[in-house]
Short mmCIF file of C-alpha atoms in Angstrom, two decimals:
data_model
loop_
_atom_site.label_atom_id
_atom_site.label_comp_id
_atom_site.label_asym_id
_atom_site.label_seq_id
_atom_site.Cartn_x
_atom_site.Cartn_y
_atom_site.Cartn_z
CA UNK M 596 -43.31 -25.66 -3.41
CA UNK M 597 -45.17 -24.42 -0.40
CA UNK M 598 -44.56 -21.02 1.16
CA UNK M 599 -45.04 -20.88 4.91
CA UNK M 600 -44.20 -18.95 8.05
CA UNK M 601 -42.29 -20.37 10.97
CA UNK M 602 -40.22 -19.41 14.01
CA UNK M 603 -36.64 -20.60 14.22
CA UNK M 604 -33.19 -20.25 15.74
CA UNK M 605 -30.10 -19.86 13.52
CA UNK M 606 -27.84 -22.84 14.28
CA UNK M 607 -25.20 -22.34 11.63
CA UNK M 608 -24.27 -20.13 8.68
CA UNK M 609 -22.05 -20.69 5.69
CA UNK M 610 -21.20 -18.60 2.66
CA UNK M 611 -22.60 -19.96 -0.59
CA UNK M 612 -21.58 -18.88 -4.07
CA UNK M 613 -20.85 -15.19 -4.61
CA UNK M 614 -23.52 -13.53 -2.49
CA UNK M 615 -25.74 -16.15 -0.86
CA UNK M 616 -25.77 -17.75 2.57
CA UNK M 617 -26.65 -21.26 3.61
CA UNK M 618 -28.54 -21.13 6.88
CA UNK M 619 -29.24 -24.05 9.21
CA UNK M 620 -32.28 -23.36 11.38
CA UNK M 621 -34.08 -25.18 14.14
CA UNK M 622 -37.72 -24.29 13.78
CA UNK M 623 -40.71 -24.83 16.03
CA UNK M 624 -42.94 -26.05 13.21
CA UNK M 625 -40.57 -28.08 11.02
CA UNK M 626 -37.57 -29.03 13.17
CA UNK M 627 -34.16 -28.63 11.56
CA UNK M 628 -34.19 -27.18 8.08
CA UNK M 629 -31.52 -25.85 5.75
CA UNK M 630 -32.27 -22.86 3.62
CA UNK M 631 -30.57 -20.61 1.15
CA UNK M 632 -30.76 -16.87 1.72
CA UNK M 633 -30.22 -15.34 -1.69
CA UNK M 634 -28.21 -12.13 -1.77
CA UNK M 635 -27.76 -12.15 2.01
CA UNK M 636 -24.03 -11.36 1.81
CA UNK M 637 -24.29 -8.64 -0.80
CA UNK M 638 -27.30 -6.72 0.45
CA UNK M 639 -28.71 -6.00 3.87
CA UNK M 640 -32.05 -4.83 2.48
CA UNK M 641 -33.77 -8.18 2.61
CA UNK M 642 -32.48 -9.79 5.79
CA UNK M 643 -30.80 -6.87 7.58
CA UNK M 644 -28.81 -8.10 10.57
CA UNK M 645 -31.19 -11.00 11.13
CA UNK M 646 -29.04 -13.84 9.84
CA UNK M 647 -26.73 -14.12 12.80
CA UNK M 648 -25.87 -17.15 14.92
CA UNK M 649 -28.29 -17.80 17.82
CA UNK M 650 -30.83 -15.23 16.53
CA UNK M 651 -34.49 -16.14 17.09
CA UNK M 652 -36.42 -15.19 13.96
CA UNK M 653 -39.86 -15.15 12.43
CA UNK M 654 -39.33 -16.50 8.94
CA UNK M 655 -41.07 -16.82 5.64
CA UNK M 656 -39.76 -19.88 3.83
CA UNK M 657 -40.34 -21.49 0.46
CA UNK M 658 -40.12 -25.15 1.44
CA UNK M 659 -38.42 -27.61 -0.88
CA UNK M 660 -37.38 -31.21 -0.37
CA UNK M 661 -33.62 -30.65 -0.43
CA UNK M 662 -32.85 -27.00 0.21
CA UNK M 663 -35.53 -24.51 1.18
CA UNK M 664 -35.34 -20.81 0.36
CA UNK M 665 -35.57 -18.09 2.97
CA UNK M 666 -37.74 -15.26 1.72
CA UNK M 667 -37.95 -12.99 4.76
CA UNK M 668 -36.61 -12.90 8.31
CA UNK M 669 -37.83 -10.68 11.15
CA UNK M 670 -35.85 -10.56 14.36
CA UNK M 671 -37.51 -11.67 17.59
CA UNK M 672 -34.19 -11.37 19.43
CA UNK M 673 -30.53 -11.60 18.40
CA UNK M 674 -29.54 -12.39 22.00
CA UNK M 675 -27.19 -9.44 22.31
CA UNK M 676 -26.26 -10.53 25.85
CA UNK M 677 -24.75 -13.75 24.52
CA UNK M 678 -22.71 -11.81 21.97
CA UNK M 679 -21.18 -9.68 24.71
CA UNK M 680 -19.40 -12.53 26.47
CA UNK M 681 -17.07 -15.16 25.01
CA UNK M 682 -18.06 -17.74 27.61
CA UNK M 683 -21.72 -17.40 26.66
CA UNK M 684 -20.89 -17.50 22.94
CA UNK M 685 -18.98 -20.76 23.44
CA UNK M 686 -21.85 -22.36 25.40
CA UNK M 687 -24.51 -21.18 22.93
CA UNK M 688 -22.43 -22.56 20.05
CA UNK M 689 -22.12 -25.90 21.83
CA UNK M 690 -25.90 -26.04 22.38
CA UNK M 691 -26.54 -25.16 18.72
CA UNK M 692 -24.05 -27.79 17.59
CA UNK M 693 -25.74 -30.47 19.73
CA UNK M 694 -29.18 -29.59 18.36
CA UNK M 695 -27.88 -29.57 14.76
CA UNK M 696 -26.25 -32.96 15.33
CA UNK M 697 -29.04 -34.77 17.14
CA UNK M 698 -32.18 -33.37 15.51
CA UNK M 699 -33.36 -35.11 12.35
CA UNK M 700 -34.02 -32.92 9.32
CA UNK M 701 -37.60 -31.79 8.85
CA UNK M 702 -39.04 -33.38 11.98
CA UNK M 703 -40.67 -30.97 14.43
CA UNK M 704 -39.82 -31.38 18.11
CA UNK M 705 -41.48 -28.69 20.20
CA UNK M 706 -39.91 -29.81 23.49
CA UNK M 707 -36.44 -29.58 21.96
CA UNK M 708 -37.23 -26.16 20.51
CA UNK M 709 -38.44 -24.94 23.91
CA UNK M 710 -35.29 -26.33 25.59
CA UNK M 711 -32.99 -24.55 23.13
CA UNK M 712 -34.82 -21.22 23.26
CA UNK M 713 -34.99 -21.37 27.08
CA UNK M 714 -31.24 -22.04 27.28
CA UNK M 715 -30.42 -19.22 24.87
CA UNK M 716 -32.70 -16.85 26.81
CA UNK M 717 -31.00 -17.90 30.06
CA UNK M 718 -27.53 -17.35 28.57
CA UNK M 719 -28.68 -14.01 27.21
CA UNK M 720 -29.79 -12.86 30.66
CA UNK M 721 -26.80 -13.97 32.72
CA UNK M 722 -23.47 -15.72 32.91
CA UNK M 723 -22.94 -19.21 31.53
CA UNK M 724 -22.28 -21.86 34.14
CA UNK M 725 -21.23 -25.48 33.79
CA UNK M 726 -24.29 -26.46 35.91
CA UNK M 727 -26.60 -24.98 33.27
CA UNK M 728 -24.67 -26.74 30.54
CA UNK M 729 -25.19 -30.10 32.29
CA UNK M 730 -28.87 -29.22 32.87
CA UNK M 731 -29.21 -28.63 29.12
CA UNK M 732 -27.40 -31.85 28.23
CA UNK M 733 -29.43 -34.20 30.42
CA UNK M 734 -32.69 -32.67 29.21
CA UNK M 735 -31.56 -32.87 25.58
CA UNK M 736 -30.62 -36.54 25.98
CA UNK M 737 -33.98 -37.17 27.65
CA UNK M 738 -35.99 -35.55 24.84
CA UNK M 739 -34.18 -37.34 22.03
CA UNK M 740 -34.33 -40.68 23.82
CA UNK M 741 -30.63 -41.13 24.63
CA UNK M 742 -30.84 -40.40 28.38
CA UNK M 743 -28.84 -42.75 30.59
CA UNK M 744 -30.97 -44.69 33.06
CA UNK M 745 -30.74 -43.00 36.48
CA UNK M 746 -32.78 -45.34 38.70
CA UNK M 747 -31.68 -48.81 37.70
CA UNK M 748 -28.62 -50.59 36.37
CA UNK M 749 -28.60 -50.43 32.59
CA UNK M 750 -26.97 -53.89 32.50
CA UNK M 751 -28.79 -56.14 34.96
CA UNK M 752 -31.83 -53.92 35.62
CA UNK M 753 -31.47 -53.94 39.40
CA UNK M 754 -32.54 -50.80 41.25
CA UNK M 755 -29.73 -48.43 42.24
CA UNK M 756 -31.26 -47.87 45.69
CA UNK M 757 -33.20 -45.15 47.44
CA UNK M 758 -32.03 -41.86 49.00
CA UNK M 759 -28.44 -41.89 50.21
CA UNK M 760 -28.13 -45.56 49.22
CA UNK M 761 -28.81 -44.69 45.59
CA UNK M 762 -25.37 -45.01 44.02
CA UNK M 763 -23.88 -46.61 40.98
CA UNK M 764 -20.91 -46.67 38.66
CA UNK M 765 -20.26 -44.90 35.35
CA UNK M 766 -19.77 -47.41 32.57
CA UNK M 767 -19.19 -45.44 29.35
CA UNK M 768 -22.30 -43.32 28.97
CA UNK M 769 -24.42 -45.53 31.21
CA UNK M 770 -25.05 -45.96 34.93
CA UNK M 771 -24.63 -49.50 36.22
CA UNK M 772 -24.82 -51.07 39.68
CA UNK M 773 -21.69 -51.65 41.77
CA UNK M 774 -21.67 -55.32 40.88
CA UNK M 775 -21.82 -54.75 37.10
CA UNK M 776 -19.18 -52.01 37.18
CA UNK M 777 -16.71 -53.16 39.82
CA UNK M 778 -13.70 -51.29 38.41
CA UNK M 779 -15.65 -48.27 37.10
CA UNK M 780 -15.85 -44.77 38.51
CA UNK M 781 -18.50 -44.20 41.17
CA UNK M 782 -21.44 -41.83 40.72
CA UNK M 783 -22.90 -40.58 44.00
CA UNK M 784 -26.50 -40.48 45.17
CA UNK M 785 -26.29 -36.66 45.18
CA UNK M 786 -25.27 -36.50 41.51
CA UNK M 787 -27.98 -38.96 40.45
CA UNK M 788 -30.55 -36.98 42.44
CA UNK M 789 -29.45 -33.67 40.84
CA UNK M 790 -29.69 -35.20 37.36
CA UNK M 791 -33.16 -36.59 38.13
CA UNK M 792 -34.29 -33.21 39.46
CA UNK M 793 -32.91 -31.55 36.31
CA UNK M 794 -35.46 -33.53 34.34
CA UNK M 795 -38.34 -32.48 36.61
CA UNK M 796 -37.36 -28.82 37.03
CA UNK M 797 -38.57 -26.83 34.09
CA UNK M 798 -36.29 -23.81 34.46
CA UNK M 799 -32.62 -23.06 34.04
CA UNK M 800 -30.71 -21.64 36.99
CA UNK M 801 -32.71 -23.31 39.78
CA UNK M 802 -30.27 -26.17 40.36
CA UNK M 803 -26.61 -25.80 41.15
CA UNK M 804 -24.13 -28.66 41.03
CA UNK M 805 -21.18 -28.70 43.45
CA UNK M 806 -17.69 -29.22 42.09
CA UNK M 807 -17.74 -32.95 42.95
CA UNK M 808 -21.21 -33.57 41.45
CA UNK M 809 -20.29 -31.55 38.35
CA UNK M 810 -17.27 -33.76 37.88
CA UNK M 811 -19.34 -36.95 38.09
CA UNK M 812 -22.21 -35.61 35.97
CA UNK M 813 -19.69 -34.42 33.40
CA UNK M 814 -18.03 -37.83 33.17
CA UNK M 815 -21.42 -39.50 32.60
CA UNK M 816 -22.92 -36.94 30.21
CA UNK M 817 -19.78 -36.41 28.12
CA UNK M 818 -19.55 -40.17 27.57
CA UNK M 819 -23.28 -40.47 26.88
CA UNK M 820 -23.10 -37.74 24.23
CA UNK M 821 -19.85 -38.91 22.65
CA UNK M 822 -21.15 -42.46 22.32
CA UNK M 823 -23.84 -41.18 19.92
CA UNK M 824 -21.58 -38.93 17.83
CA UNK M 825 -20.08 -39.96 14.50
CA UNK M 826 -17.36 -37.31 14.83
CA UNK M 827 -16.27 -35.02 17.68
CA UNK M 828 -18.10 -31.71 18.04
CA UNK M 829 -15.92 -28.76 17.02
CA UNK M 830 -17.74 -26.50 19.45
CA UNK M 831 -16.87 -28.85 22.32
CA UNK M 832 -13.21 -28.80 21.29
CA UNK M 833 -13.43 -24.99 21.29
CA UNK M 834 -15.00 -24.98 24.74
CA UNK M 835 -12.28 -27.31 26.02
CA UNK M 836 -9.38 -25.44 24.41
CA UNK M 837 -10.41 -22.15 25.92
CA UNK M 838 -11.11 -23.94 29.19
CA UNK M 839 -14.17 -23.35 31.34
CA UNK M 840 -12.14 -21.63 34.03
CA UNK M 841 -10.22 -19.38 31.67
CA UNK M 842 -13.16 -18.10 29.69
CA UNK M 843 -15.35 -17.76 32.76
CA UNK M 844 -13.07 -14.95 33.85
CA UNK M 845 -13.52 -12.96 30.66
CA UNK M 846 -15.51 -9.73 30.81
CA UNK M 847 -19.26 -9.96 30.65
CA UNK J 1456 -15.78 -29.49 -24.47
CA UNK J 1457 -12.88 -31.68 -23.32
CA UNK J 1458 -13.16 -33.78 -26.50
CA UNK J 1459 -12.42 -30.72 -28.68
CA UNK J 1460 -9.40 -29.38 -26.85
CA UNK J 1461 -7.67 -30.71 -23.75
CA UNK J 1462 -6.11 -27.27 -23.04
CA UNK J 1463 -9.46 -25.53 -23.26
CA UNK J 1464 -10.95 -28.14 -20.95
CA UNK J 1465 -8.18 -27.57 -18.41
CA UNK J 1466 -8.77 -23.81 -18.55
CA UNK J 1467 -12.48 -24.38 -17.87
CA UNK J 1468 -11.66 -26.61 -14.90
CA UNK J 1469 -9.32 -23.99 -13.42
CA UNK J 1470 -11.79 -21.14 -13.93
CA UNK J 1471 -14.55 -23.14 -12.25
CA UNK J 1472 -12.43 -23.35 -9.10
CA UNK J 1473 -12.78 -19.57 -8.64
CA UNK J 1474 -15.47 -18.36 -6.21
CA UNK J 1475 -18.79 -17.55 -7.90
CA UNK J 1476 -17.78 -19.10 -11.23
CA UNK J 1477 -19.96 -21.91 -12.51
CA UNK J 1478 -20.03 -23.85 -15.78
CA UNK J 1479 -21.61 -21.10 -17.90
CA UNK J 1480 -19.50 -18.26 -16.50
CA UNK J 1481 -16.32 -20.31 -16.96
CA UNK J 1482 -17.26 -20.96 -20.57
CA UNK J 1483 -17.99 -17.27 -21.19
CA UNK J 1484 -14.68 -16.20 -19.62
CA UNK J 1485 -12.72 -18.84 -21.54
CA UNK J 1486 -14.19 -17.77 -24.90
CA UNK J 1487 -13.55 -14.13 -24.05
CA UNK J 1488 -9.90 -14.91 -23.32
CA UNK J 1489 -9.58 -16.91 -26.54
CA UNK J 1490 -10.69 -13.91 -28.55
CA UNK J 1491 -7.95 -11.71 -27.10
CA UNK J 1492 -4.61 -13.60 -26.94
CA UNK J 1493 -2.80 -10.51 -25.63
CA UNK J 1494 -5.01 -10.50 -22.56
CA UNK J 1495 -4.29 -14.17 -21.95
CA UNK J 1496 -0.58 -13.56 -21.77
CA UNK J 1497 -0.95 -10.57 -19.47
CA UNK J 1498 -3.31 -12.51 -17.21
CA UNK J 1499 -1.01 -15.53 -17.11
CA UNK J 1500 2.01 -13.35 -16.30
CA UNK J 1501 0.22 -11.51 -13.54
CA UNK J 1502 -0.98 -14.80 -12.00
CA UNK J 1503 2.57 -16.18 -12.04
CA UNK J 1504 3.90 -12.92 -10.62
CA UNK J 1505 1.38 -12.97 -7.77
CA UNK J 1506 2.22 -16.59 -6.96
CA UNK J 1507 5.95 -15.83 -6.94
CA UNK J 1508 6.10 -12.44 -5.29
CA UNK J 1509 3.10 -11.90 -3.03
CA UNK J 1510 3.34 -13.30 0.48
CA UNK J 1511 2.49 -12.34 4.03
CA UNK J 1512 4.38 -9.57 5.80
CA UNK J 1513 6.38 -11.08 8.65
CA UNK J 1514 5.33 -8.24 10.97
CA UNK J 1515 1.62 -7.56 10.31
CA UNK J 1516 0.66 -10.63 8.19
CA UNK J 1517 -0.99 -8.51 5.52
CA UNK J 1518 -0.24 -9.31 1.89
CA UNK J 1519 2.90 -7.71 0.50
CA UNK J 1520 5.72 -8.07 -2.03
CA UNK J 1521 8.33 -6.56 0.27
CA UNK J 1522 9.07 -7.73 3.76
CA UNK J 1523 8.27 -5.89 5.95
CA UNK J 1524 5.42 -4.30 4.01
CA UNK J 1525 5.19 -0.61 3.08
CA UNK J 1526 2.95 0.15 6.06
CA UNK J 1527 5.16 -1.61 8.62
CA UNK J 1528 8.40 -0.08 7.29
CA UNK J 1529 7.01 3.40 6.53
CA UNK J 1530 6.60 6.36 8.80
CA UNK J 1531 3.24 5.35 10.24
CA UNK J 1532 2.17 5.97 13.84
CA UNK J 1533 3.73 3.22 15.99
CA UNK J 1534 1.57 3.88 19.01
CA UNK J 1535 -1.67 2.50 17.53
CA UNK J 1536 -2.24 -0.94 16.00
CA UNK J 1537 -5.49 -1.81 14.27
CA UNK J 1538 -6.33 -5.54 14.44
CA UNK J 1539 -8.35 -6.93 11.52
CA UNK J 1540 -9.46 -10.41 10.46
CA UNK J 1541 -8.30 -10.44 6.82
CA UNK J 1542 -6.08 -8.44 4.47
CA UNK J 1543 -9.14 -7.12 2.63
CA UNK J 1544 -10.36 -5.51 5.89
CA UNK J 1545 -7.04 -3.66 6.08
CA UNK J 1546 -7.52 -2.43 2.51
CA UNK J 1547 -11.04 -1.22 3.36
CA UNK J 1548 -9.75 0.86 6.28
CA UNK J 1549 -6.86 2.19 4.17
CA UNK J 1550 -9.36 3.34 1.53
CA UNK J 1551 -11.05 5.51 4.16
CA UNK J 1552 -7.77 7.45 4.85
CA UNK J 1553 -9.02 7.69 8.44
CA UNK J 1554 -6.27 5.72 10.10
CA UNK J 1555 -2.54 6.48 10.16
CA UNK J 1556 -1.33 3.76 12.52
CA UNK J 1557 -0.20 0.21 11.80
CA UNK J 1558 -2.10 -3.04 11.33
CA UNK J 1559 -2.13 -6.63 12.43
CA UNK J 1560 -4.00 -9.21 10.35
CA UNK J 1561 -5.21 -12.22 12.35
CA UNK J 1562 -5.85 -14.34 9.24
CA UNK J 1563 -9.31 -15.32 10.46
CA UNK J 1564 -11.59 -15.13 13.48
CA UNK J 1565 -12.46 -17.40 16.39
CA UNK J 1566 -15.28 -19.74 15.43
CA UNK J 1567 -16.69 -22.25 17.92
CA UNK J 1568 -18.76 -23.99 15.23
CA UNK J 1569 -15.89 -24.26 12.74
CA UNK J 1570 -13.43 -25.20 15.47
CA UNK J 1571 -11.14 -22.21 14.89
CA UNK J 1572 -9.36 -21.58 18.18
CA UNK J 1573 -6.88 -18.85 19.28
CA UNK J 1574 -3.89 -21.03 18.45
CA UNK J 1575 -4.94 -21.08 14.77
CA UNK J 1576 -4.86 -17.28 14.47
CA UNK J 1577 -1.91 -14.85 14.51
CA UNK J 1578 -2.59 -13.93 18.14
CA UNK J 1579 0.70 -15.17 19.58
CA UNK J 1580 2.53 -13.08 16.95
CA UNK J 1581 0.46 -10.01 17.93
CA UNK J 1582 1.37 -10.42 21.59
CA UNK J 1583 5.04 -10.88 20.75
CA UNK J 1584 4.91 -7.77 18.57
CA UNK J 1585 3.27 -5.72 21.32
CA UNK J 1586 5.92 -6.75 23.83
CA UNK J 1587 8.64 -5.23 21.65
CA UNK J 1588 6.86 -2.08 20.46
CA UNK J 1589 5.82 1.32 21.76
CA UNK J 1590 2.13 0.61 21.15
CA UNK J 1591 -0.27 2.32 23.55
CA UNK J 1592 -3.60 1.59 21.89
CA UNK J 1593 -5.01 -1.42 20.04
CA UNK J 1594 -8.12 -0.92 17.89
CA UNK J 1595 -10.18 -4.10 17.52
CA UNK J 1596 -11.58 -3.94 13.99
CA UNK J 1597 -12.88 -7.49 13.67
CA UNK J 1598 -16.24 -7.99 12.00
CA UNK J 1599 -19.52 -7.51 13.87
CA UNK J 1600 -20.56 -11.12 13.40
CA UNK J 1601 -20.64 -13.55 16.35
CA UNK J 1602 -17.19 -14.81 15.30
CA UNK J 1603 -15.78 -11.28 15.09
CA UNK J 1604 -17.28 -10.36 18.47
CA UNK J 1605 -15.85 -13.53 20.04
CA UNK J 1606 -12.40 -12.66 18.70
CA UNK J 1607 -12.64 -9.07 19.97
CA UNK J 1608 -13.75 -10.24 23.44
CA UNK J 1609 -10.89 -12.73 23.64
CA UNK J 1610 -8.29 -10.15 22.57
CA UNK J 1611 -9.72 -7.43 24.81
CA UNK J 1612 -9.19 -9.56 27.89
CA UNK J 1613 -5.59 -10.42 27.01
CA UNK J 1614 -4.62 -6.93 25.87
CA UNK J 1615 -6.13 -5.16 28.87
CA UNK J 1616 -4.06 -7.43 31.10
CA UNK J 1617 -0.98 -6.06 29.28
CA UNK J 1618 -2.01 -2.55 30.34
CA UNK J 1619 -2.90 -1.37 26.83
CA UNK J 1620 -5.76 0.91 25.85
CA UNK J 1621 -8.20 -1.28 23.89
CA UNK J 1622 -10.84 0.27 21.64
CA UNK J 1623 -13.47 -1.19 19.29
CA UNK J 1624 -14.70 0.27 16.01
CA UNK J 1625 -18.01 2.11 16.38
CA UNK J 1626 -21.05 0.48 14.82
CA UNK J 1627 -24.62 1.47 14.11
CA UNK J 1628 -26.68 3.30 11.52
CA UNK J 1629 -24.89 3.75 8.17
CA UNK J 1630 -24.05 7.28 6.99
CA UNK J 1631 -26.81 8.84 4.89
CA UNK J 1632 -29.46 6.25 5.74
CA UNK J 1633 -33.00 6.77 7.07
CA UNK J 1634 -33.63 5.25 10.49
CA UNK J 1635 -37.04 3.93 9.40
CA UNK J 1636 -35.35 1.57 6.92
CA UNK J 1637 -32.62 0.29 9.22
CA UNK J 1638 -33.07 -3.25 10.60
CA UNK J 1639 -34.03 -3.78 14.24
CA UNK J 1640 -30.71 -5.37 15.28
CA UNK J 1641 -28.67 -2.44 13.98
CA UNK J 1642 -30.97 0.13 15.61
CA UNK J 1643 -30.74 -1.78 18.89
CA UNK J 1644 -26.92 -1.74 18.77
CA UNK J 1645 -26.93 1.93 17.79
CA UNK J 1646 -29.12 2.85 20.75
CA UNK J 1647 -27.00 0.76 23.14
CA UNK J 1648 -23.79 2.34 21.84
CA UNK J 1649 -25.02 5.94 21.67
CA UNK J 1650 -22.54 8.65 22.60
CA UNK J 1651 -22.86 12.11 24.12
CA UNK J 1652 -23.55 14.83 21.56
#
């Protein structure tokens, strides 16, 4: 049993036995890990207010094969801005859920960690927008290797064209050429270009999708994500039930 | 143990279903009960009585034997309703003797990661209750976890639209504690929520 220090984001929390907490973390050094925080519910002496969803922590962990043990947690930030707005909470929960679902246990992925922490920091600083959510999704799919092809037809391999001619159809979670997806929904050159730029732009908030491009990007990305899920994400159902428009109007 | 007594085995199984009770604790409790038959009968009767008589109040959704409950039917202040997540939160506030209004128990909190949405809580019943009452102020006493904050934010928006005064429980440094030992998150919230002296 090795004791080590790491930096991680709290993805999920669950009560365990009488006074413990099960914590799912996404760490920079070890990827997704699950740990037990003994006495975390009964006493605040050891962990204080650190074990909260979306909190970025410096941790001391006793690593074990199945379930690690959290020994100490110091707060880097609890992202109090996120906690002050329901829309931001819903988006942060969705991002955490995606990371928990798609990241393998115990495998470090520094790019994915940087993407998550950058998104949480962006949500913490300002309002959540659907553009940022799509920016997060396409980058997440890219990092984990599930990104839909944006330049060529994923069926026949033909190029989708250049500039304004670059257009295709949405076939499930893939982009195909007009010939391979005759009856499928169109995806415009503008949407494909915005998605490509999302992969090259390293910062949240620089790109803004119009209503039409958001609609197309949403159709593609929602299908691409759902095609890799074993069961629907609860956080996505939450986001949908509240409705983007409804919760966007809540106080910040 | 099952091979010695089927009844004893069944008791162990039932005890192990309780939160925080494992194999050893269940065994200890079962042997303790065996040694005092009078206690067994009293315990069994009280369990049956709770199952038969205790239910949720149709007005506030707290636990009660009478409907409406003592708080809802008594002479409490009608103009203030304190909204809590669970019945045990209501009991905690009652123990403080600091509040003389009425309550509404949501029976949970919004949770994006557990998929608990507004329709699964007693929010519609709260709104219906407010439409037919003289309430002027609603105190949001949900927990200070992300789920509790999400619930409070959701309710605040709806209730303010109804023209009600909406307040939130104060939070910060516990009474009698030294600031140097308080965690950073709590100090941060205390500084943000400071009030004029």
